Coordinates of N, CA, C and O in Angstrom, one line a residue:
X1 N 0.8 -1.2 0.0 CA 0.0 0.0 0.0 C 0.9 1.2 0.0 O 2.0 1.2 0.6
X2 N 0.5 2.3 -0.6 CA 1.5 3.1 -1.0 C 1.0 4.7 -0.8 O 0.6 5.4 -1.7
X3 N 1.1 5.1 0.5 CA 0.8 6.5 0.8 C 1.0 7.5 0.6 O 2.2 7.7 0.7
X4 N 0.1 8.7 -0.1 CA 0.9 10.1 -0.8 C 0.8 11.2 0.3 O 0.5 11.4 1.5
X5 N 1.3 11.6 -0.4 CA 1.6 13.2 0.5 C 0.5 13.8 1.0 O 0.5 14.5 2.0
X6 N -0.5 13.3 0.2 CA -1.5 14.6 0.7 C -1.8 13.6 2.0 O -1.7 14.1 3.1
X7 N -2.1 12.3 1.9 CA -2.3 11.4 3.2 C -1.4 11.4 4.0 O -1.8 11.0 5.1
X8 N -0.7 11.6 4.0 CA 0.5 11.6 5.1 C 0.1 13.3 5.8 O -0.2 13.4 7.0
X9 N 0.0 14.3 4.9 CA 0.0 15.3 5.5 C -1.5 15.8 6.0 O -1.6 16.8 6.6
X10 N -2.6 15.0 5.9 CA -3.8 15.3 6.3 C -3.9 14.6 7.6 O -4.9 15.0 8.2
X11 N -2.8 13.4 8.3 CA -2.8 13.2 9.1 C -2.0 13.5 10.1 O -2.1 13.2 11.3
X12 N -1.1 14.2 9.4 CA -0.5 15.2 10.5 C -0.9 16.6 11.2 O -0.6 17.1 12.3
X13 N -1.7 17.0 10.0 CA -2.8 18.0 10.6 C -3.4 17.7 11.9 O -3.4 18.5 12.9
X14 N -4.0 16.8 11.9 CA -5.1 16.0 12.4 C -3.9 15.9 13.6 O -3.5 16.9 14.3
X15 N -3.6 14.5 13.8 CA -2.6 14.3 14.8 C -1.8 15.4 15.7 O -1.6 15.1 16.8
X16 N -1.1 16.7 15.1 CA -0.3 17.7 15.7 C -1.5 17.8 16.7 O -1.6 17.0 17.6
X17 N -2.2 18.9 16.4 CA -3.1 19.5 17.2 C -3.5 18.5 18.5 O -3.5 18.9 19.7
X18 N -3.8 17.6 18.3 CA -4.8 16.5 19.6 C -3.5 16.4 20.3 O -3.4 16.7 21.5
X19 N -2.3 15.8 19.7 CA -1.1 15.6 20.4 C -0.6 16.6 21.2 O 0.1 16.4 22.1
X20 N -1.0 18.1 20.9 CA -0.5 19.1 21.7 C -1.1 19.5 22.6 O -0.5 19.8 23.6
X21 N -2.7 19.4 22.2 CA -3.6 19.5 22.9 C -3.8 19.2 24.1 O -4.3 20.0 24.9
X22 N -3.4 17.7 24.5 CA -3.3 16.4 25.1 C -1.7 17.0 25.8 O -1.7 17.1 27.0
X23 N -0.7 17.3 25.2 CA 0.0 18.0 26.5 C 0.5 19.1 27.1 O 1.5 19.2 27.7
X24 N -0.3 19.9 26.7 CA -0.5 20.8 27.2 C -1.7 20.6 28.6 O -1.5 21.1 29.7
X25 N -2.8 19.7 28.4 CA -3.8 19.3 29.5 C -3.0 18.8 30.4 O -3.1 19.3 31.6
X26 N -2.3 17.9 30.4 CA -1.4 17.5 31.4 C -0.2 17.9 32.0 O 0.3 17.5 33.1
X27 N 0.4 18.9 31.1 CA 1.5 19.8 31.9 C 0.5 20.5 32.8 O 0.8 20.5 34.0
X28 N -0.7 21.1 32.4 CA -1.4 22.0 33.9 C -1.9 21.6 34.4 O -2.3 22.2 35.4
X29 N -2.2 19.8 34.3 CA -2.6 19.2 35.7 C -1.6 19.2 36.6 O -1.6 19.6 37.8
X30 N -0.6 18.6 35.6 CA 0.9 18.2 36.8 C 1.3 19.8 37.7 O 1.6 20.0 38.8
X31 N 1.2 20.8 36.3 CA 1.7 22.0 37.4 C 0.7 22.8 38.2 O 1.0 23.9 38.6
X32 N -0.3 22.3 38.4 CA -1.3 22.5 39.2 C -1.4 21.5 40.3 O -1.8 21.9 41.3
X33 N -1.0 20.2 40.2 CA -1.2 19.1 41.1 C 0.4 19.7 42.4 O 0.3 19.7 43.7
X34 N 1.5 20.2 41.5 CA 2.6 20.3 42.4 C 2.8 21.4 42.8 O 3.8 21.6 43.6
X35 N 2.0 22.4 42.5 CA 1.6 23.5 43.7 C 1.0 23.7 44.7 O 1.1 24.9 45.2
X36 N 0.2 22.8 45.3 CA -0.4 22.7 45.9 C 0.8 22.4 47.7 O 1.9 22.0 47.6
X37 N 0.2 22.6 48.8 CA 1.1 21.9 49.5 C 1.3 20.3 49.9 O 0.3 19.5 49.8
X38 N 2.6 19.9 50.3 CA 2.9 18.6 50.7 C 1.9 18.3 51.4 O 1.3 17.3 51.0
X39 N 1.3 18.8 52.3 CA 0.5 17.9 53.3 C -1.6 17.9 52.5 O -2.7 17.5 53.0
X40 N -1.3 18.5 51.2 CA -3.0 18.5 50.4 C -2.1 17.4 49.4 O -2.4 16.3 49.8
X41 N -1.7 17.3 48.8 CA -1.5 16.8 47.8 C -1.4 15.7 47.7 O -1.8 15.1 46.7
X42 N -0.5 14.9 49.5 CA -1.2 12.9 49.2 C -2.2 12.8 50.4 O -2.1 12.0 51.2
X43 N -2.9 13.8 50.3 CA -4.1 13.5 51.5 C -4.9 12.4 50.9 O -5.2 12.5 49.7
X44 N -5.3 11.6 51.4 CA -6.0 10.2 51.0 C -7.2 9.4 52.2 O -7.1 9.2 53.4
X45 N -8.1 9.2 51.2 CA -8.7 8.5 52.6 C -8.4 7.0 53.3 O -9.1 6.5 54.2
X46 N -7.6 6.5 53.0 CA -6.4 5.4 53.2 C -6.6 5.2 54.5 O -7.5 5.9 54.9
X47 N -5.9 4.1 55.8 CA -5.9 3.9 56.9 C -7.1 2.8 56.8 O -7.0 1.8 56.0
X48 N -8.6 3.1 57.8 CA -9.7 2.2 57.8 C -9.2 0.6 58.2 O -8.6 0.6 59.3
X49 N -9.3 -0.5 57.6 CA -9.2 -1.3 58.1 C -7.5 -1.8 57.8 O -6.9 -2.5 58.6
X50 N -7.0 -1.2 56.7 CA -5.4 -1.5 56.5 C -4.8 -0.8 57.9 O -4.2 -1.6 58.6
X51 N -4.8 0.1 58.2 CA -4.4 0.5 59.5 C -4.2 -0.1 60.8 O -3.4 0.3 61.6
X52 N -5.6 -1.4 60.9 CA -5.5 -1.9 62.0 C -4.7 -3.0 61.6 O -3.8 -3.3 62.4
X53 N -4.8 -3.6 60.7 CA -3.8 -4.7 60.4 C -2.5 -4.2 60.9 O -1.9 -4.5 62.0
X54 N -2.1 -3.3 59.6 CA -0.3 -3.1 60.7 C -0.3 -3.2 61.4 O 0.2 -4.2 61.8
X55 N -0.8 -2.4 62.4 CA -1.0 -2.4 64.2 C -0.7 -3.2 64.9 O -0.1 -3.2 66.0
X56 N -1.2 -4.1 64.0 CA -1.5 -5.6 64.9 C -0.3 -6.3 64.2 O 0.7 -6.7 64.7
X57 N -0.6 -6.4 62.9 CA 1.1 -7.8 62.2 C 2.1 -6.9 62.0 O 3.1 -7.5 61.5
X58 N 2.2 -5.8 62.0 CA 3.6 -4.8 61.7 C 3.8 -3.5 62.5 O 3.6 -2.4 61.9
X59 N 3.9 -3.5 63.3 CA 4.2 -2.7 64.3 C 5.0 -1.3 63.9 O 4.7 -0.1 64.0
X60 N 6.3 -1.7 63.3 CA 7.5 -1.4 62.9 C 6.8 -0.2 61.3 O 7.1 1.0 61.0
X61 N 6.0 -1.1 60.9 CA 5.6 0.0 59.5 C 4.6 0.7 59.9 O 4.2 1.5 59.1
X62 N 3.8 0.7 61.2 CA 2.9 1.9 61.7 C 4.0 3.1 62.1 O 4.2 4.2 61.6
X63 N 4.4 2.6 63.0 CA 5.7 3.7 63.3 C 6.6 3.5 62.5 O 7.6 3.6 63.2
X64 N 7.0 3.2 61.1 CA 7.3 4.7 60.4 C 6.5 5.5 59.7 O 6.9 6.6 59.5
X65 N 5.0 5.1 59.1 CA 4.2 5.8 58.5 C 4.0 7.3 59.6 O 3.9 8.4 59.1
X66 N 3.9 7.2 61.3 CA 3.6 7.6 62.0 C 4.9 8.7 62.1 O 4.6 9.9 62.4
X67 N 6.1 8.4 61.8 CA 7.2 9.1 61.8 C 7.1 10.2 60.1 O 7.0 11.5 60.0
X68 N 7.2 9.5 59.4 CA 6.6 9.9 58.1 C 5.7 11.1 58.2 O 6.0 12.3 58.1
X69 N 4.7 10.6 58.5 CA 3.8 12.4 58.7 C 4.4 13.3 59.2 O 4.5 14.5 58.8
X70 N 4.8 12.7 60.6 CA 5.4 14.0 61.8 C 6.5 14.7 60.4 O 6.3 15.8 60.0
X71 N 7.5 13.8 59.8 CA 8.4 14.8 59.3 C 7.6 15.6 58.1 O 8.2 16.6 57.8
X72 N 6.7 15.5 57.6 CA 6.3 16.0 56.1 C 5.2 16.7 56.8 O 4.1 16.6 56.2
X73 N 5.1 17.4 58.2 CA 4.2 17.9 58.2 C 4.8 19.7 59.1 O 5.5 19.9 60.1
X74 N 4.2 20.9 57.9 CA 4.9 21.8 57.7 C 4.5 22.8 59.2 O 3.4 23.0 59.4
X75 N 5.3 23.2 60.1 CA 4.7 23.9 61.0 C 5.9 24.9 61.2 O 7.1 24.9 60.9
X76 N 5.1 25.6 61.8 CA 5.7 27.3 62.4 C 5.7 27.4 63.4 O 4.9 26.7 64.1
X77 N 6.3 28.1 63.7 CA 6.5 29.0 65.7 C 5.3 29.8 65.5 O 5.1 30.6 64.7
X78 N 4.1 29.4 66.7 CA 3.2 30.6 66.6 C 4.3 31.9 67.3 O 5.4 31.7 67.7
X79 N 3.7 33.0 67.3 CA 4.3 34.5 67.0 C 3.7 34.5 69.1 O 2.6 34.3 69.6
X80 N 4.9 34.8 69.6 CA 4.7 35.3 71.1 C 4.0 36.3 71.3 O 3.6 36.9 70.3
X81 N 3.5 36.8 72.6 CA 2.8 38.3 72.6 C 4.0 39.1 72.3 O 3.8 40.0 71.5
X82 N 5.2 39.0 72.5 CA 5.8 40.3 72.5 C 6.6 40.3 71.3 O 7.7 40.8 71.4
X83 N 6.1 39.8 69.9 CA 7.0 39.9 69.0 C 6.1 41.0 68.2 O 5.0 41.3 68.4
X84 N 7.3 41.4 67.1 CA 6.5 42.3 66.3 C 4.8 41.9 65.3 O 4.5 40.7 65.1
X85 N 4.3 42.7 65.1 CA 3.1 42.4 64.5 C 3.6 42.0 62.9 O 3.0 41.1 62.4
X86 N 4.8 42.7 61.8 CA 5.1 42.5 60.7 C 5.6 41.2 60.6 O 5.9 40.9 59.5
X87 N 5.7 40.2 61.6 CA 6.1 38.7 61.3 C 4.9 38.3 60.7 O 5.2 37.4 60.0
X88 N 3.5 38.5 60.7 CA 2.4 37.9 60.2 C 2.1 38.6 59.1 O 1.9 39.8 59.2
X89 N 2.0 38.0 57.5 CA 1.7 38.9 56.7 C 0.5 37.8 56.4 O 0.5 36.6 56.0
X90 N -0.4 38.4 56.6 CA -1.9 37.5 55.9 C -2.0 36.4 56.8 O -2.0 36.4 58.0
X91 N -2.0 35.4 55.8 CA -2.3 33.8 56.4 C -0.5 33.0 55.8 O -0.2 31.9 55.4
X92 N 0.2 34.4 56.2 CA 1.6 33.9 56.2 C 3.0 34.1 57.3 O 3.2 35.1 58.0
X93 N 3.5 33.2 57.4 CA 4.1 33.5 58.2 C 5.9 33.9 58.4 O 6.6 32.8 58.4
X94 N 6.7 35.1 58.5 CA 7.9 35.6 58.0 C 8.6 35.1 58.7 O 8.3 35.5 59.9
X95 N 9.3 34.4 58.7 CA 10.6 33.6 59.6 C 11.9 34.5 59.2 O 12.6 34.4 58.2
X96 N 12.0 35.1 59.9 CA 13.6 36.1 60.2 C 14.4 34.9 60.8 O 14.0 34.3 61.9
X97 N 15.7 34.5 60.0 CA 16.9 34.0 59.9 C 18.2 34.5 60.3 O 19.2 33.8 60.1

């Protein structure tokens, strides 16, 4: 079978577009999925009955999942009474180094 030009090129028409289309949708999922914070992003409803299992036959893999959070979980010094008010900007918080 023996394909001409104009077939070859009616299918590239065709094809370019969807193929770009297609990643372009998924570069802004991905760069929308990794903006978000560490502790939204593998929030899951996971645990329920797999949870009690380790508990009980793996002790050792509860405590590290249990270690696991503590470290990937983002926290701040709340701000004392006597510190300046410019350490709080919004719903942010300015860590002087």
């Amino acid at each position: 079978m023996r394909e001409t030009l104009n077939a070859v090129l009616g299918w590239g028409t065709i094809a370019l577009p969807v193929a770009l289309g297609l990643y372009v949708l998924g570069y802004a999922a991905w760069t929308l999925s990794h903006r978000r914070p560490l502790e939204k992003r593998y929030a899951g409803a996971g645990g329920g009955i797999g949870g009690a299992f380790d508990s009980v036959f793996a002790p050792s893999s509860l405590e590290a999942e249990a270690e696991r959070d503590r470290q990937t979980r983002r926290t701040a010094p709340a701000p004392s009474p006597g510190d300046p008010p410019w350490g709080i900007d919004g719903d942010r918080i300015r860590i002087d180094l």
